[in-house]
Amino acid sequence: QVQLVQSGAEVKKPGAAVKVSCKVSGYTLTTLSLHWVRQAPGKGLEWMGNFDPEDDETIYAQKFQGRVTMTVDTSTATAYMELSSLKSEDTAVYYCATEWFGELCAYWGQGTLITVSS
Amino acid sequence: QSVLTQPPSASGTPGQRVVISCSGSSSNIGSNAVHWYQQLPGAAPKLLIQKNNQRPSGVPDRFSGSKSGTSASLAISGLQSEDEAEYYCASWDDSHVIFGGGTKLTVL
């Protein structure tokens, strides 16, 4: 059974950085592409980027280039998304989601609320 | 602004058939598959339709998808109160994923 369990909610000050974790089980992290998607309060889904183990490549949405870093720790089956220089507009629920043999974002984590406030 | 365009809202009464559209371009829907997600209030999105018209295991056959050219549609037949949710389309576009702006479905 595929499961993605994310870290808990955090409150950050503007200018700080946040690192969200996503621990996977039921499959091997390095075999399927893992995506990060965020959703601001009352807004739609916004793709941030993905790690593709097949190409060993990480692709970021242009909007987040230079501010986001996505990594994986195979020893703990955990993926991480770090977002720096936080602004109030970064307040959102952040999701990790894995592909499943051609199924885009087939399984999702429960989401992590990041609140940016002074 | 989303590159995939969806109507912001849709509605229907129980038992009715509702169709939600998703319009894109040649670089996304025109050359890649479309996937649909259902997001219930307070929950993470759930994959509803993958690769244009395939239902993942466990998704009722009341839900169906289609694609033609640079547009796609999600149809829900036999509408039920539990179908009230936000629906999103998604597709690849030049190695990036793009989502539609979402359609809020209300069951009257």
Coordinates of N, CA and C in Angstrom, one line a residue:
Chain A
Q1 N 0.9 -1.2 0.0 CA 0.0 0.0 0.0 C 0.9 1.2 0.0
V2 N 0.7 2.1 -1.0 CA 1.5 3.3 -1.1 C 1.0 4.4 -0.1
Q3 N 2.0 4.9 0.6 CA 1.6 6.0 1.6 C 2.7 7.1 1.5
L4 N 2.2 8.3 1.6 CA 3.1 9.5 1.7 C 2.7 10.2 2.9
V5 N 3.6 10.3 3.9 CA 3.3 11.0 5.1 C 4.2 12.2 5.3
Q6 N 3.6 13.4 5.4 CA 4.3 14.7 5.4 C 4.5 15.2 6.8
S7 N 5.5 16.1 7.0 CA 5.8 16.7 8.2 C 4.6 17.7 8.6
G8 N 4.7 18.1 9.9 CA 3.6 18.9 10.4 C 3.6 20.4 10.0
A9 N 2.6 21.1 10.4 CA 2.4 22.5 10.0 C 3.5 23.3 10.7
E10 N 3.9 24.4 10.0 CA 4.9 25.3 10.6 C 4.5 26.8 10.3
V11 N 5.0 27.6 11.2 CA 4.8 29.1 11.0 C 6.2 29.7 10.9
K12 N 6.3 30.5 9.8 CA 7.7 31.0 9.5 C 7.5 32.6 9.4
K13 N 8.6 33.2 9.6 CA 8.7 34.7 9.4 C 9.1 35.0 8.0
P14 N 8.7 36.1 7.5 CA 9.1 36.5 6.1 C 10.7 36.5 6.1
G15 N 11.2 36.0 4.9 CA 12.6 35.9 4.7 C 13.3 34.6 5.2
A16 N 12.5 33.9 6.0 CA 13.1 32.6 6.5 C 12.9 31.5 5.4
A17 N 13.4 30.3 5.7 CA 13.3 29.2 4.9 C 12.5 28.1 5.6
V18 N 11.9 27.2 4.8 CA 11.1 26.1 5.4 C 11.5 24.8 4.6
K19 N 11.6 23.7 5.3 CA 11.9 22.4 4.7 C 10.8 21.4 5.1
V20 N 10.0 21.0 4.1 CA 8.9 20.0 4.3 C 9.4 18.6 3.9
S21 N 9.1 17.7 4.7 CA 9.5 16.3 4.4 C 8.3 15.4 4.0
C22 N 8.6 14.4 3.2 CA 7.5 13.5 2.7 C 8.1 12.1 2.7
K23 N 7.7 11.3 3.7 CA 8.2 9.9 3.9 C 7.3 9.0 3.1
V24 N 7.9 8.2 2.2 CA 7.1 7.3 1.4 C 7.2 5.9 1.9
S25 N 6.2 5.1 1.6 CA 6.3 3.6 1.9 C 5.4 2.9 0.8
G26 N 5.7 1.7 0.7 CA 4.9 0.9 -0.3 C 5.5 0.9 -1.7
Y27 N 6.6 1.6 -1.9 CA 7.4 1.6 -3.1 C 8.7 2.2 -2.8
T28 N 9.6 2.0 -3.8 CA 11.0 2.6 -3.7 C 11.0 4.0 -4.2
L29 N 11.5 4.9 -3.4 CA 11.5 6.3 -3.8 C 12.2 6.6 -5.1
T30 N 13.2 5.9 -5.4 CA 14.0 6.2 -6.5 C 13.5 5.6 -7.8
T31 N 12.3 5.0 -7.8 CA 11.8 4.3 -9.0 C 10.7 5.2 -9.7
L32 N 10.1 6.1 -9.0 CA 9.0 6.8 -9.5 C 9.2 8.3 -9.3
S33 N 8.7 9.1 -10.2 CA 8.8 10.6 -10.1 C 8.0 11.1 -9.0
L34 N 8.5 12.1 -8.2 CA 7.8 12.7 -7.1 C 7.6 14.2 -7.3
H35 N 6.4 14.6 -7.2 CA 6.1 16.0 -7.4 C 5.8 16.8 -6.1
W36 N 5.9 18.1 -6.2 CA 5.5 19.0 -5.1 C 4.5 20.0 -5.7
V37 N 3.4 20.1 -5.0 CA 2.3 21.0 -5.5 C 1.8 21.8 -4.3
R38 N 1.5 23.0 -4.5 CA 1.0 23.8 -3.3 C -0.4 24.4 -3.7
Q39 N -1.0 24.8 -2.6 CA -2.4 25.4 -2.7 C -2.6 26.5 -1.7
A40 N -2.6 27.7 -2.2 CA -2.8 28.8 -1.3 C -4.3 28.8 -0.8
P41 N -4.6 29.4 0.3 CA -5.9 29.4 0.9 C -7.0 29.9 -0.1
G42 N -7.9 29.0 -0.4 CA -9.0 29.4 -1.3 C -8.6 29.4 -2.8
K43 N -7.4 28.9 -3.1 CA -6.9 29.0 -4.5 C -6.8 27.6 -5.0
G44 N -6.3 27.5 -6.3 CA -6.2 26.3 -7.0 C -4.8 25.6 -6.8
L45 N -4.6 24.5 -7.5 CA -3.3 23.8 -7.3 C -2.2 24.4 -8.2
E46 N -1.0 24.4 -7.6 CA 0.1 25.0 -8.3 C 1.3 24.1 -8.3
W47 N 1.7 23.6 -9.4 CA 2.9 22.7 -9.5 C 4.2 23.5 -9.2
M48 N 5.0 22.9 -8.4 CA 6.3 23.5 -8.0 C 7.5 22.9 -8.7
G49 N 7.4 21.6 -8.9 CA 8.5 20.9 -9.6 C 8.4 19.4 -9.3
N50 N 9.4 18.6 -9.8 CA 9.4 17.2 -9.5 C 10.8 16.7 -9.7
F51 N 11.1 15.5 -9.0 CA 12.3 14.8 -9.1 C 12.0 13.6 -9.9
D52 N 12.7 13.4 -11.0 CA 12.5 12.2 -11.9 C 13.7 11.3 -11.8
P53 N 13.6 10.2 -11.0 CA 14.7 9.3 -10.8 C 15.2 8.6 -12.1
E54 N 14.3 8.5 -13.1 CA 14.7 7.9 -14.3 C 15.8 8.7 -15.0
D55 N 15.7 10.0 -15.0 CA 16.7 10.8 -15.6 C 17.7 11.4 -14.5
D56 N 17.4 11.1 -13.3 CA 18.1 11.7 -12.2 C 18.1 13.2 -12.3
E57 N 17.0 13.7 -12.6 CA 16.9 15.2 -12.8 C 15.7 15.8 -12.0
T58 N 16.0 17.0 -11.5 CA 14.9 17.7 -10.8 C 14.6 18.9 -11.6
I59 N 13.3 19.1 -11.9 CA 12.8 20.2 -12.7 C 11.9 21.1 -11.8
Y60 N 12.2 22.4 -11.8 CA 11.4 23.4 -11.0 C 10.6 24.2 -11.9
A61 N 9.4 24.6 -11.4 CA 8.6 25.6 -12.1 C 9.4 26.9 -12.1
Q62 N 9.3 27.6 -13.2 CA 10.0 28.9 -13.4 C 9.8 29.8 -12.2
K63 N 8.6 29.9 -11.8 CA 8.2 30.8 -10.7 C 9.0 30.6 -9.4
F64 N 9.5 29.4 -9.2 CA 10.2 29.1 -8.0 C 11.7 28.9 -8.2
Q65 N 12.2 29.0 -9.4 CA 13.6 28.8 -9.7 C 14.5 29.8 -8.8
G66 N 15.5 29.2 -8.2 CA 16.4 30.0 -7.3 C 15.9 30.0 -5.9
R67 N 14.7 29.6 -5.6 CA 14.1 29.7 -4.2 C 13.8 28.3 -3.7
V68 N 13.7 27.3 -4.6 CA 13.2 26.0 -4.1 C 14.3 24.9 -4.4
T69 N 14.4 24.0 -3.5 CA 15.3 22.9 -3.7 C 14.6 21.6 -3.3
M70 N 14.6 20.6 -4.2 CA 13.9 19.3 -3.9 C 15.0 18.3 -3.8
T71 N 15.0 17.5 -2.8 CA 16.0 16.5 -2.6 C 15.3 15.2 -2.1
V72 N 16.1 14.1 -2.2 CA 15.6 12.8 -1.7 C 16.7 12.2 -0.8
D73 N 16.3 11.5 0.2 CA 17.2 10.7 1.1 C 16.8 9.2 1.0
T74 N 17.5 8.5 0.2 CA 17.1 7.1 -0.1 C 17.2 6.2 1.1
S75 N 18.1 6.6 2.1 CA 18.3 5.8 3.2 C 17.1 5.8 4.2
T76 N 16.3 6.9 4.1 CA 15.1 7.0 5.0 C 13.8 7.0 4.1
A77 N 14.0 6.9 2.8 CA 12.8 6.9 1.9 C 12.0 8.2 2.1
T78 N 12.7 9.3 2.2 CA 12.1 10.6 2.5 C 12.5 11.6 1.4
A79 N 11.5 12.3 0.9 CA 11.8 13.4 0.0 C 11.6 14.8 0.7
Y80 N 12.3 15.8 0.3 CA 12.3 17.1 1.0 C 12.1 18.2 -0.1
M81 N 11.4 19.2 0.4 CA 11.2 20.4 -0.4 C 11.5 21.6 0.5
E82 N 12.6 22.3 0.1 CA 13.0 23.5 0.8 C 12.7 24.8 0.0
L83 N 12.0 25.7 0.7 CA 11.6 27.0 0.0 C 12.2 28.1 0.8
S84 N 13.0 28.9 0.2 CA 13.7 30.0 0.9 C 13.1 31.4 0.6
S85 N 13.6 32.4 1.3 CA 13.1 33.8 1.2 C 11.6 33.8 1.2
L86 N 11.0 33.3 2.2 CA 9.6 33.2 2.3 C 8.9 34.5 2.3
K87 N 7.8 34.6 1.6 CA 6.9 35.8 1.6 C 5.5 35.4 2.1
S88 N 4.7 36.4 2.5 CA 3.4 36.1 2.9 C 2.6 35.3 1.9
E89 N 2.9 35.6 0.6 CA 2.2 34.9 -0.5 C 2.5 33.4 -0.6
D90 N 3.6 33.0 0.2 CA 3.9 31.5 0.2 C 3.1 30.8 1.2
T91 N 2.2 31.4 1.9 CA 1.3 30.7 2.8 C 0.4 29.8 2.0
A92 N 0.5 28.5 2.3 CA -0.2 27.6 1.5 C -0.1 26.2 2.2
V93 N -0.9 25.3 1.6 CA -0.7 23.8 2.0 C 0.2 23.3 0.9
Y94 N 1.2 22.6 1.3 CA 2.2 22.0 0.4 C 2.0 20.5 0.4
Y95 N 1.8 19.9 -0.8 CA 1.6 18.5 -1.0 C 2.8 17.9 -1.8
C96 N 3.1 16.6 -1.4 CA 4.0 15.8 -2.2 C 3.0 14.8 -2.9
A97 N 3.4 14.4 -4.1 CA 2.5 13.4 -4.8 C 3.4 12.6 -5.7
T98 N 3.2 11.3 -5.8 CA 4.0 10.4 -6.6 C 3.3 10.0 -7.8
E99 N 4.0 9.8 -8.9 CA 3.5 9.1 -10.1 C 3.4 7.7 -9.8
W100 N 2.6 7.0 -10.6 CA 2.5 5.5 -10.4 C 2.4 4.9 -11.8
F101 N 3.5 4.6 -12.4 CA 3.6 3.9 -13.7 C 2.7 4.6 -14.7
G102 N 3.0 5.9 -14.9 CA 2.3 6.6 -15.9 C 1.1 7.4 -15.4
E103 N 0.7 7.1 -14.2 CA -0.4 7.9 -13.6 C 0.2 9.1 -12.9
L104 N -0.1 10.3 -13.4 CA 0.4 11.5 -12.9 C -0.2 11.8 -11.5
C105 N 0.7 12.0 -10.5 CA 0.2 12.4 -9.2 C -0.9 11.5 -8.7
A106 N -0.5 10.2 -8.7 CA -1.5 9.2 -8.4 C -1.8 9.1 -6.9
Y107 N -0.8 9.3 -6.1 CA -0.9 9.2 -4.6 C -0.4 10.5 -4.0
W108 N -1.1 11.0 -3.0 CA -0.8 12.3 -2.4 C -0.5 12.2 -0.9
G109 N 0.4 13.0 -0.4 CA 0.5 13.2 1.0 C -0.7 13.9 1.6
Q110 N -0.7 14.0 2.9 CA -1.9 14.7 3.5 C -1.8 16.2 3.5
G111 N -0.6 16.7 3.1 CA -0.5 18.2 3.0 C 0.2 18.7 4.2
T112 N 0.9 19.8 4.1 CA 1.6 20.5 5.2 C 1.3 22.0 5.0
L113 N 0.6 22.5 6.1 CA 0.3 24.0 6.0 C 1.5 24.8 6.5
I114 N 2.0 25.7 5.6 CA 3.0 26.6 6.0 C 2.5 28.0 6.0
T115 N 2.6 28.6 7.1 CA 2.0 30.0 7.3 C 3.2 30.9 7.4
V116 N 3.2 31.9 6.6 CA 4.3 32.9 6.7 C 3.7 34.2 7.2
S117 N 4.2 34.6 8.4 CA 3.6 35.8 9.0 C 4.6 36.4 10.0
S118 N 4.6 37.7 10.1 CA 5.5 38.4 11.0 C 4.9 38.5 12.4
Chain B
Q1 N -2.2 33.0 -13.6 CA -3.2 32.6 -14.5 C -2.9 31.2 -15.1
S2 N -3.9 30.3 -15.0 CA -3.6 28.9 -15.4 C -3.6 28.9 -17.0
V3 N -2.7 28.0 -17.5 CA -2.7 27.8 -18.9 C -3.8 26.9 -19.4
L4 N -4.3 26.1 -18.5 CA -5.5 25.2 -18.8 C -6.7 26.0 -18.2
T5 N -7.7 26.2 -19.0 CA -8.9 27.0 -18.7 C -10.1 26.1 -18.3
Q6 N -10.6 26.2 -17.1 CA -11.8 25.5 -16.7 C -12.8 26.6 -16.3
P7 N -14.1 26.2 -16.4 CA -15.1 27.1 -15.8 C -15.0 27.1 -14.3
P8 N -15.2 28.3 -13.7 CA -15.0 28.3 -12.2 C -16.0 27.6 -11.5
S9 N -17.2 27.4 -12.1 CA -18.3 26.7 -11.3 C -19.2 25.9 -12.3
A10 N -19.8 24.9 -11.7 CA -20.8 24.0 -12.4 C -21.8 23.5 -11.4
S11 N -22.9 23.2 -11.8 CA -23.9 22.7 -10.9 C -24.9 21.7 -11.5
G12 N -25.6 20.9 -10.7 CA -26.5 20.0 -11.2 C -27.3 19.4 -10.1
T13 N -28.4 18.8 -10.4 CA -29.3 18.2 -9.4 C -29.0 16.7 -9.3
P14 N -29.3 16.0 -8.2 CA -29.0 14.6 -8.1 C -29.6 13.8 -9.2
G15 N -28.8 12.9 -9.8 CA -29.2 12.1 -10.9 C -28.9 12.7 -12.3
Q16 N -28.6 14.0 -12.3 CA -28.2 14.6 -13.6 C -26.8 14.3 -14.1
R17 N -26.6 14.6 -15.3 CA -25.2 14.5 -15.9 C -24.6 15.9 -16.0
V18 N -23.4 16.0 -15.6 CA -22.7 17.3 -15.6 C -21.4 17.1 -16.4
V19 N -21.0 18.1 -17.2 CA -19.8 18.0 -17.9 C -18.9 19.2 -17.6
I20 N -17.6 19.0 -17.3 CA -16.7 20.1 -17.0 C -15.6 20.1 -18.0
S21 N -15.4 21.2 -18.6 CA -14.4 21.4 -19.7 C -13.1 21.8 -19.2
C22 N -12.1 21.6 -20.1 CA -10.7 22.0 -19.8 C -10.1 22.3 -21.1
S23 N -9.7 23.6 -21.3 CA -9.2 24.0 -22.6 C -7.7 24.4 -22.5
G24 N -6.9 23.9 -23.5 CA -5.5 24.1 -23.4 C -5.0 24.5 -24.8
S25 N -3.8 24.1 -25.1 CA -3.1 24.4 -26.4 C -2.4 23.2 -26.9
S26 N -1.7 23.5 -28.0 CA -1.0 22.4 -28.7 C 0.2 21.9 -27.9
S27 N 0.7 22.7 -27.0 CA 1.9 22.3 -26.2 C 1.6 21.5 -25.0
N28 N 0.3 21.5 -24.6 CA 0.0 20.7 -23.4 C -1.1 19.7 -23.8
I29 N -2.3 20.0 -23.8 CA -3.4 19.0 -24.1 C -3.2 18.4 -25.5
G30 N -2.8 19.3 -26.4 CA -2.7 18.9 -27.8 C -1.7 17.8 -28.0
S31 N -0.7 17.7 -27.1 CA 0.4 16.7 -27.3 C 0.6 15.8 -26.1
N32 N -0.2 15.9 -25.1 CA 0.0 15.1 -23.8 C -1.4 14.7 -23.3
A33 N -1.3 13.7 -22.4 CA -2.6 13.2 -21.8 C -3.1 14.2 -20.8
V34 N -4.4 14.1 -20.5 CA -5.0 14.9 -19.5 C -5.4 14.0 -18.3
H35 N -5.2 14.6 -17.1 CA -5.6 13.9 -15.9 C -6.6 14.7 -15.1
W36 N -7.5 14.1 -14.4 CA -8.5 14.8 -13.6 C -8.4 14.5 -12.2
Y37 N -8.5 15.5 -11.3 CA -8.5 15.3 -9.9 C -9.7 15.8 -9.2
Q38 N -10.1 15.1 -8.1 CA -11.3 15.5 -7.3 C -10.7 15.9 -6.0
Q39 N -11.1 17.1 -5.5 CA -10.6 17.5 -4.2 C -11.9 17.9 -3.3
L40 N -12.1 17.0 -2.3 CA -13.2 17.3 -1.4 C -12.7 18.3 -0.4
P41 N -13.7 19.1 0.2 CA -13.3 20.1 1.2 C -12.3 19.6 2.3
G42 N -11.2 20.3 2.5 CA -10.3 19.9 3.5 C -9.4 18.7 3.3
A43 N -9.5 18.1 2.1 CA -8.8 16.9 1.8 C -7.7 17.1 0.7
A44 N -6.8 16.2 0.6 CA -5.9 16.3 -0.5 C -6.6 15.8 -1.8
P45 N -6.0 16.3 -3.0 CA -6.6 15.9 -4.2 C -6.5 14.4 -4.4
K46 N -7.5 13.9 -5.2 CA -7.5 12.4 -5.5 C -7.6 12.2 -7.0
L47 N -6.7 11.4 -7.6 CA -6.7 11.1 -9.0 C -8.0 10.4 -9.4
L48 N -8.7 11.1 -10.4 CA -10.1 10.6 -10.7 C -10.0 9.9 -12.1
I49 N -9.3 10.6 -13.1 CA -9.2 10.1 -14.4 C -7.8 10.3 -14.8
Q50 N -7.1 9.2 -15.4 CA -5.8 9.3 -15.8 C -5.7 9.0 -17.3
K51 N -4.7 9.7 -18.0 CA -4.5 9.4 -19.4 C -5.8 9.6 -20.2
N52 N -6.4 10.7 -20.0 CA -7.6 11.1 -20.8 C -8.9 10.5 -20.4
N53 N -8.9 9.1 -20.3 CA -10.2 8.5 -20.1 C -10.1 7.2 -19.2
Q54 N -9.0 7.0 -18.5 CA -8.9 5.8 -17.7 C -9.2 6.0 -16.3
R55 N -10.0 5.2 -15.7 CA -10.3 5.3 -14.3 C -9.4 4.5 -13.4
P56 N -8.7 5.1 -12.5 CA -7.9 4.2 -11.5 C -8.9 3.3 -10.8
S57 N -8.3 2.3 -10.2 CA -9.1 1.3 -9.4 C -9.8 2.0 -8.3
G58 N -11.1 1.7 -8.2 CA -11.9 2.2 -7.1 C -12.8 3.4 -7.5
V59 N -12.5 4.0 -8.7 CA -13.3 5.2 -9.1 C -14.5 4.7 -9.8
P60 N -15.7 5.1 -9.4 CA -17.0 4.7 -10.0 C -17.0 5.0 -11.5
D61 N -17.8 4.1 -12.2 CA -17.9 4.4 -13.7 C -18.8 5.5 -14.0
R62 N -19.3 6.2 -13.0 CA -20.1 7.4 -13.3 C -19.2 8.5 -13.8
F63 N -17.9 8.4 -13.5 CA -17.0 9.4 -13.9 C -16.3 8.9 -15.2
S64 N -16.3 9.8 -16.2 CA -15.6 9.5 -17.5 C -14.9 10.7 -18.0
G65 N -13.9 10.5 -18.8 CA -13.1 11.6 -19.4 C -13.0 11.4 -20.9
S66 N -12.8 12.5 -21.6 CA -12.5 12.4 -23.0 C -11.6 13.6 -23.4
K67 N -11.0 13.4 -24.6 CA -10.1 14.5 -25.1 C -10.3 14.6 -26.6
S68 N -10.2 15.8 -27.1 CA -10.3 16.0 -28.5 C -9.5 17.3 -28.8
G69 N -8.4 17.1 -29.6 CA -7.6 18.2 -30.0 C -6.9 18.9 -28.7
T70 N -7.2 20.1 -28.5 CA -6.6 20.8 -27.4 C -7.6 21.0 -26.2
S71 N -8.7 20.2 -26.2 CA -9.6 20.3 -25.1 C -9.9 19.0 -24.5
A72 N -10.4 19.0 -23.3 CA -10.8 17.7 -22.6 C -12.0 18.0 -21.8
S73 N -12.7 16.9 -21.4 CA -13.9 17.0 -20.6 C -14.0 15.9 -19.6
L74 N -14.6 16.3 -18.5 CA -14.9 15.3 -17.4 C -16.4 15.3 -17.3
A75 N -17.0 14.1 -17.4 CA -18.4 13.9 -17.3 C -18.7 13.1 -16.1
I76 N -19.7 13.6 -15.4 CA -20.2 12.9 -14.2 C -21.7 12.6 -14.4
S77 N -22.0 11.3 -14.4 CA -23.4 11.0 -14.6 C -24.0 10.5 -13.3
G78 N -25.3 10.5 -13.2 CA -26.0 10.1 -12.0 C -25.4 10.8 -10.8
L79 N -25.4 12.1 -10.9 CA -24.8 13.0 -9.9 C -25.3 12.7 -8.5
Q80 N -24.4 12.7 -7.5 CA -24.7 12.4 -6.2 C -24.2 13.5 -5.3
S81 N -24.8 13.7 -4.1 CA -24.4 14.8 -3.2 C -22.9 14.7 -2.9
E82 N -22.4 13.5 -2.8 CA -21.0 13.4 -2.4 C -20.0 13.8 -3.5
D83 N -20.6 14.1 -4.7 CA -19.7 14.5 -5.8 C -19.4 16.0 -5.7
E84 N -20.0 16.7 -4.7 CA -19.8 18.1 -4.5 C -18.4 18.3 -4.1
A85 N -17.6 18.9 -4.9 CA -16.1 19.1 -4.7 C -15.5 20.0 -5.8
E86 N -14.2 20.2 -5.7 CA -13.5 21.0 -6.7 C -12.8 20.0 -7.6
Y87 N -12.9 20.3 -8.9 CA -12.3 19.4 -9.9 C -11.2 20.1 -10.7
Y88 N -10.1 19.4 -10.9 CA -8.9 20.0 -11.6 C -8.5 19.1 -12.7
C89 N -8.2 19.8 -13.9 CA -7.5 19.0 -14.9 C -6.0 19.3 -14.9
A90 N -5.2 18.5 -15.4 CA -3.8 18.7 -15.4 C -3.2 18.0 -16.7
S91 N -2.1 18.6 -17.1 CA -1.4 18.0 -18.3 C 0.1 18.4 -18.2
W92 N 0.9 17.7 -18.9 CA 2.3 18.1 -19.1 C 2.4 19.2 -20.1
D93 N 3.4 20.1 -20.0 CA 3.7 21.1 -20.9 C 5.2 21.4 -20.9
D94 N 5.9 20.9 -21.9 CA 7.3 21.1 -21.9 C 8.1 20.8 -20.6
S95 N 7.9 19.6 -20.2 CA 8.5 19.0 -19.0 C 8.1 19.6 -17.7
H96 N 7.0 20.4 -17.7 CA 6.4 21.0 -16.6 C 5.0 20.5 -16.5
V97 N 4.4 20.4 -15.3 CA 3.0 20.1 -15.1 C 2.2 21.3 -14.9
I98 N 1.1 21.4 -15.6 CA 0.2 22.6 -15.4 C -1.2 22.1 -15.0
F99 N -1.8 22.8 -14.1 CA -3.2 22.5 -13.6 C -4.1 23.6 -14.1
G100 N -5.4 23.1 -14.3 CA -6.4 24.1 -14.6 C -6.7 24.9 -13.3
G101 N -7.5 25.9 -13.4 CA -7.8 26.7 -12.3 C -8.8 26.1 -11.3
G102 N -9.4 25.0 -11.8 CA -10.4 24.3 -10.9 C -11.8 24.7 -11.2
T103 N -12.7 23.7 -11.0 CA -14.2 24.0 -11.2 C -14.9 23.5 -9.9
K104 N -15.6 24.4 -9.3 CA -16.3 24.1 -8.1 C -17.7 23.5 -8.5
L105 N -17.9 22.2 -8.2 CA -19.2 21.6 -8.5 C -20.1 21.6 -7.4
T106 N -21.3 22.1 -7.6 CA -22.3 22.2 -6.5 C -23.5 21.3 -6.9
V107 N -23.9 20.4 -6.0 CA -25.0 19.6 -6.2 C -26.2 20.2 -5.5
L108 N -27.2 20.7 -6.3 CA -28.3 21.4 -5.8 C -29.3 20.6 -5.1

